[in-house]
Amino acid sequence: MEDVIDNVMRQEFVSVWVRDPQIQKEDFWHAHIDYEVCINTNSMCFTKKISCVRRRYSEFVWLRQRLQENALLAELPRLPPKNPFFSLNSAQQVSQRMKGLQEFLDVILQNPVVLSDSRLHLFLQSQLSVAKMEACASGQTRFSVDQAIQRCGCEFRRFHFAEELPEGEDKACCDSDCESTSSSGLGQSSEAVTASEEDRTPCPSTKSS
């Protein structure tokens, strides 16, 4: 019996991708960058087996702080450090940060203690804000964690290469009421913006001089 359980556990997998950085304008003066976080898994720990959401750096910072509180003596991996001179239009800086976020998720998704934290699942498989994730995880919302995740549909088209999905995986799309991920990509904006605090920055005026 133990051999059967061990075999099942070895067959479980959790794959995560952090990619597709996008510059998002908050208003005329401010912008930030967010990333697509995609999960593909057969683990029973997850409500949905495939999902894609968008998250920004400050949300990763919140996630690590909350997970560390529940991880007791286990030290979680570090996030890429804050950079007061982080440029939203610097492909090198964005790529380095994205790689660091990917490595962070790769490690914590192997930690069984972390996997039991509902805030991790809301972060990965819902598009709720930080405040709503906190409220939902604390049972202060009219919807449960599973309901919040089910409301956020996945888009298989975001898996750009067929080989990224296991053989035989259903590629049919499911309905989504999440916000669109079709905003302009990194490098397509003509406005050079430089972050002075985390990944948030004032947008320069577009008026010609």
CSV table of N, CA, C and O in Angstrom, one decimal, residues 65-131:
chain,number,residue,atom,x,y,z
A,65,GLN,N,5.5,37.3,2.3
A,65,GLN,CA,5.4,37.7,3.8
A,65,GLN,C,4.3,36.8,4.5
A,65,GLN,O,4.5,36.3,5.6
A,66,ARG,N,3.2,36.6,3.8
A,66,ARG,CA,2.1,35.8,4.4
A,66,ARG,C,2.5,34.3,4.5
A,66,ARG,O,2.2,33.7,5.5
A,67,LEU,N,3.1,33.8,3.5
A,67,LEU,CA,3.5,32.4,3.5
A,67,LEU,C,4.6,32.2,4.6
A,67,LEU,O,4.6,31.1,5.2
A,68,GLN,N,5.5,33.1,4.7
A,68,GLN,CA,6.5,33.0,5.7
A,68,GLN,C,5.9,32.9,7.1
A,68,GLN,O,6.4,32.2,8.0
A,69,GLU,N,4.9,33.6,7.4
A,69,GLU,CA,4.2,33.6,8.7
A,69,GLU,C,3.7,32.2,9.0
A,69,GLU,O,3.7,31.9,10.2
A,70,ASN,N,3.3,31.5,8.0
A,70,ASN,CA,2.7,30.2,8.3
A,70,ASN,C,3.7,29.1,8.1
A,70,ASN,O,3.4,27.9,8.4
A,71,ALA,N,4.9,29.4,7.6
A,71,ALA,CA,5.9,28.4,7.3
A,71,ALA,C,6.7,28.0,8.6
A,71,ALA,O,7.6,27.2,8.5
A,72,LEU,N,6.5,28.7,9.7
A,72,LEU,CA,7.2,28.5,11.0
A,72,LEU,C,8.7,28.6,10.8
A,72,LEU,O,9.1,29.7,10.4
A,73,LEU,N,9.4,27.6,11.1
A,73,LEU,CA,10.9,27.7,11.0
A,73,LEU,C,11.5,27.5,9.6
A,73,LEU,O,12.7,27.8,9.4
A,74,ALA,N,10.7,27.1,8.7
A,74,ALA,CA,11.2,26.9,7.3
A,74,ALA,C,11.4,28.3,6.7
A,74,ALA,O,10.5,29.1,6.6
A,75,GLU,N,12.6,28.5,6.2
A,75,GLU,CA,12.9,29.7,5.5
A,75,GLU,C,12.6,29.6,4.0
A,75,GLU,O,13.1,28.8,3.3
A,76,LEU,N,11.7,30.5,3.6
A,76,LEU,CA,11.3,30.5,2.2
A,76,LEU,C,12.4,31.2,1.3
A,76,LEU,O,13.2,32.1,1.8
A,77,PRO,N,12.5,30.9,0.1
A,77,PRO,CA,13.4,31.5,-0.8
A,77,PRO,C,13.1,33.0,-0.9
A,77,PRO,O,12.0,33.5,-0.7
A,78,ARG,N,14.2,33.8,-1.3
A,78,ARG,CA,14.1,35.2,-1.4
A,78,ARG,C,13.5,35.6,-2.8
A,78,ARG,O,13.7,34.8,-3.8
A,79,LEU,N,12.8,36.7,-2.8
A,79,LEU,CA,12.4,37.3,-4.1
A,79,LEU,C,13.5,38.1,-4.7
A,79,LEU,O,14.4,38.5,-3.9
A,80,PRO,N,13.5,38.4,-5.9
A,80,PRO,CA,14.5,39.4,-6.5
A,80,PRO,C,14.3,40.7,-5.7
A,80,PRO,O,13.2,41.1,-5.4
A,81,PRO,N,15.4,41.3,-5.4
A,81,PRO,CA,15.4,42.5,-4.5
A,81,PRO,C,14.7,43.7,-5.2
A,81,PRO,O,14.7,43.8,-6.4
A,82,LYS,N,14.2,44.6,-4.4
A,82,LYS,CA,13.6,45.8,-4.9
A,82,LYS,C,14.8,46.7,-5.4
A,82,LYS,O,15.9,46.7,-4.9
A,83,ASN,N,14.5,47.4,-6.5
A,83,ASN,CA,15.5,48.2,-7.1
A,83,ASN,C,14.9,49.6,-7.4
A,83,ASN,O,13.9,49.8,-8.1
A,84,PRO,N,15.4,50.7,-6.6
A,84,PRO,CA,14.8,52.0,-6.8
A,84,PRO,C,14.9,52.6,-8.2
A,84,PRO,O,14.3,53.5,-8.6
A,85,PHE,N,15.8,52.0,-9.0
A,85,PHE,CA,16.1,52.4,-10.3
A,85,PHE,C,15.5,51.5,-11.4
A,85,PHE,O,15.9,51.5,-12.5
A,86,PHE,N,14.6,50.6,-10.9
A,86,PHE,CA,14.0,49.6,-11.9
A,86,PHE,C,13.3,50.3,-13.0
A,86,PHE,O,12.4,51.2,-12.8
A,87,SER,N,13.6,50.0,-14.2
A,87,SER,CA,13.0,50.6,-15.4
A,87,SER,C,12.0,49.6,-16.0
A,87,SER,O,12.4,48.5,-16.4
A,88,LEU,N,10.8,50.1,-16.2
A,88,LEU,CA,9.8,49.2,-16.8
A,88,LEU,C,10.1,48.9,-18.3
A,88,LEU,O,9.6,47.9,-18.8
A,89,ASN,N,10.9,49.7,-18.9
A,89,ASN,CA,11.3,49.5,-20.3
A,89,ASN,C,12.6,48.9,-20.5
A,89,ASN,O,13.1,48.8,-21.6
A,90,SER,N,13.3,48.5,-19.4
A,90,SER,CA,14.6,47.8,-19.5
A,90,SER,C,14.3,46.3,-19.6
A,90,SER,O,14.0,45.6,-18.7
A,91,ALA,N,14.5,45.7,-20.8
A,91,ALA,CA,14.3,44.3,-21.1
A,91,ALA,C,15.1,43.5,-20.2
A,91,ALA,O,14.7,42.4,-19.7
A,92,GLN,N,16.4,43.9,-19.9
A,92,GLN,CA,17.3,43.1,-19.1
A,92,GLN,C,16.8,43.1,-17.6
A,92,GLN,O,16.8,42.0,-17.0
A,93,GLN,N,16.4,44.2,-17.1
A,93,GLN,CA,16.0,44.3,-15.7
A,93,GLN,C,14.6,43.5,-15.5
A,93,GLN,O,14.5,42.8,-14.5
A,94,VAL,N,13.8,43.6,-16.5
A,94,VAL,CA,12.5,42.9,-16.4
A,94,VAL,C,12.7,41.4,-16.5
A,94,VAL,O,12.1,40.6,-15.7
A,95,SER,N,13.6,41.0,-17.4
A,95,SER,CA,13.9,39.6,-17.5
A,95,SER,C,14.5,39.0,-16.3
A,95,SER,O,14.2,37.9,-15.9
A,96,GLN,N,15.4,39.7,-15.7
A,96,GLN,CA,16.1,39.3,-14.4
A,96,GLN,C,15.0,39.1,-13.3
A,96,GLN,O,15.1,38.1,-12.5
A,97,ARG,N,14.2,40.1,-13.2
A,97,ARG,CA,13.1,40.0,-12.1
A,97,ARG,C,12.2,38.9,-12.4
A,97,ARG,O,11.8,38.1,-11.5
A,98,MET,N,11.8,38.7,-13.7
A,98,MET,CA,10.9,37.6,-14.0
A,98,MET,C,11.5,36.3,-13.7
A,98,MET,O,10.8,35.4,-13.2
A,99,LYS,N,12.8,36.1,-14.0
A,99,LYS,CA,13.5,34.9,-13.7
A,99,LYS,C,13.5,34.6,-12.2
A,99,LYS,O,13.3,33.5,-11.7
A,100,GLY,N,13.7,35.7,-11.4
A,100,GLY,CA,13.7,35.5,-10.0
A,100,GLY,C,12.4,35.1,-9.4
A,100,GLY,O,12.3,34.3,-8.5
A,101,LEU,N,11.3,35.7,-10.0
A,101,LEU,CA,9.9,35.3,-9.5
A,101,LEU,C,9.6,33.9,-9.9
A,101,LEU,O,9.0,33.2,-9.1
A,102,GLN,N,10.1,33.5,-11.1
A,102,GLN,CA,9.9,32.1,-11.5
A,102,GLN,C,10.6,31.1,-10.5
A,102,GLN,O,10.0,30.1,-10.1
A,103,GLU,N,11.9,31.4,-10.2
A,103,GLU,CA,12.6,30.6,-9.3
A,103,GLU,C,12.0,30.5,-7.9
A,103,GLU,O,12.0,29.4,-7.2
A,104,PHE,N,11.4,31.6,-7.4
A,104,PHE,CA,10.7,31.7,-6.2
A,104,PHE,C,9.5,30.7,-6.2
A,104,PHE,O,9.4,29.9,-5.2
A,105,LEU,N,8.7,30.8,-7.2
A,105,LEU,CA,7.5,29.9,-7.3
A,105,LEU,C,8.0,28.4,-7.4
A,105,LEU,O,7.3,27.5,-6.9
A,106,ASP,N,9.0,28.2,-8.2
A,106,ASP,CA,9.4,26.8,-8.4
A,106,ASP,C,9.8,26.1,-7.1
A,106,ASP,O,9.5,24.9,-6.9
A,107,VAL,N,10.4,26.9,-6.2
A,107,VAL,CA,10.8,26.3,-4.9
A,107,VAL,C,9.6,26.2,-4.0
A,107,VAL,O,9.5,25.1,-3.4
A,108,ILE,N,8.8,27.2,-3.8
A,108,ILE,CA,7.8,27.1,-2.8
A,108,ILE,C,6.7,26.1,-3.2
A,108,ILE,O,6.0,25.5,-2.3
A,109,LEU,N,6.6,25.8,-4.5
A,109,LEU,CA,5.5,24.8,-4.9
A,109,LEU,C,6.0,23.4,-4.6
A,109,LEU,O,5.2,22.5,-4.8
A,110,GLN,N,7.2,23.2,-4.1
A,110,GLN,CA,7.7,21.9,-3.7
A,110,GLN,C,7.5,21.7,-2.1
A,110,GLN,O,7.9,20.7,-1.6
A,111,ASN,N,7.1,22.8,-1.5
A,111,ASN,CA,7.0,22.8,0.0
A,111,ASN,C,5.5,22.4,0.4
A,111,ASN,O,4.6,23.2,0.2
A,112,PRO,N,5.3,21.2,1.0
A,112,PRO,CA,4.0,20.8,1.4
A,112,PRO,C,3.3,21.7,2.4
A,112,PRO,O,2.1,21.8,2.4
A,113,VAL,N,4.0,22.4,3.3
A,113,VAL,CA,3.4,23.3,4.2
A,113,VAL,C,2.9,24.5,3.5
A,113,VAL,O,1.7,24.9,3.8
A,114,VAL,N,3.6,25.0,2.6
A,114,VAL,CA,3.2,26.2,1.8
A,114,VAL,C,2.0,25.8,0.9
A,114,VAL,O,1.0,26.6,0.8
A,115,LEU,N,1.9,24.6,0.4
A,115,LEU,CA,0.9,24.2,-0.5
A,115,LEU,C,-0.5,24.1,0.2
A,115,LEU,O,-1.5,24.2,-0.4
A,116,SER,N,-0.5,24.1,1.5
A,116,SER,CA,-1.7,24.0,2.3
A,116,SER,C,-2.3,25.4,2.5
A,116,SER,O,-3.4,25.5,3.1
A,117,ASP,N,-1.6,26.5,2.2
A,117,ASP,CA,-2.0,27.8,2.4
A,117,ASP,C,-2.9,28.3,1.4
A,117,ASP,O,-2.6,28.4,0.2
A,118,SER,N,-4.2,28.7,1.7
A,118,SER,CA,-5.2,29.1,0.8
A,118,SER,C,-4.8,30.4,0.0
A,118,SER,O,-5.2,30.6,-1.1
A,119,ARG,N,-4.0,31.2,0.7
A,119,ARG,CA,-3.6,32.4,0.0
A,119,ARG,C,-2.7,32.2,-1.2
A,119,ARG,O,-2.7,32.9,-2.2
A,120,LEU,N,-1.9,31.1,-1.1
A,120,LEU,CA,-1.1,30.7,-2.3
A,120,LEU,C,-2.0,30.4,-3.5
A,120,LEU,O,-1.8,30.8,-4.6
A,121,HIS,N,-3.0,29.6,-3.2
A,121,HIS,CA,-3.9,29.2,-4.3
A,121,HIS,C,-4.7,30.3,-4.8
A,121,HIS,O,-5.0,30.4,-6.1
A,122,LEU,N,-5.1,31.3,-4.0
A,122,LEU,CA,-5.8,32.4,-4.5
A,122,LEU,C,-4.9,33.3,-5.3
A,122,LEU,O,-5.3,33.9,-6.4
A,123,PHE,N,-3.7,33.4,-4.9
A,123,PHE,CA,-2.7,34.2,-5.7
A,123,PHE,C,-2.4,33.6,-7.1
A,123,PHE,O,-2.4,34.3,-8.1
A,124,LEU,N,-2.3,32.2,-7.1
A,124,LEU,CA,-2.0,31.5,-8.4
A,124,LEU,C,-3.2,31.3,-9.3
A,124,LEU,O,-3.0,31.2,-10.5
A,125,GLN,N,-4.4,31.2,-8.7
A,125,GLN,CA,-5.5,30.8,-9.5
A,125,GLN,C,-6.8,31.7,-9.5
A,125,GLN,O,-7.9,31.3,-9.9
A,126,SER,N,-6.6,32.9,-8.9
A,126,SER,CA,-7.7,33.8,-9.0
A,126,SER,C,-7.1,35.2,-9.3
A,126,SER,O,-5.9,35.4,-9.2
A,127,GLN,N,-8.0,36.1,-9.7
A,127,GLN,CA,-7.5,37.4,-10.0
A,127,GLN,C,-7.9,38.4,-8.9
A,127,GLN,O,-8.0,39.6,-9.1
A,128,LEU,N,-8.1,37.9,-7.7
A,128,LEU,CA,-8.5,38.8,-6.6
A,128,LEU,C,-7.3,39.7,-6.2
A,128,LEU,O,-6.2,39.3,-6.3
A,129,SER,N,-7.7,40.9,-5.7
A,129,SER,CA,-6.7,41.8,-5.2
A,129,SER,C,-6.1,41.3,-3.9
A,129,SER,O,-6.7,40.3,-3.3
A,130,VAL,N,-5.0,41.9,-3.4
A,130,VAL,CA,-4.5,41.5,-2.1
A,130,VAL,C,-5.5,41.6,-1.0
A,130,VAL,O,-5.6,40.7,-0.2
A,131,ALA,N,-6.2,42.7,-0.9
A,131,ALA,CA,-7.2,42.9,0.1
A,131,ALA,C,-8.3,41.8,0.1
A,131,ALA,O,-8.7,41.2,1.1
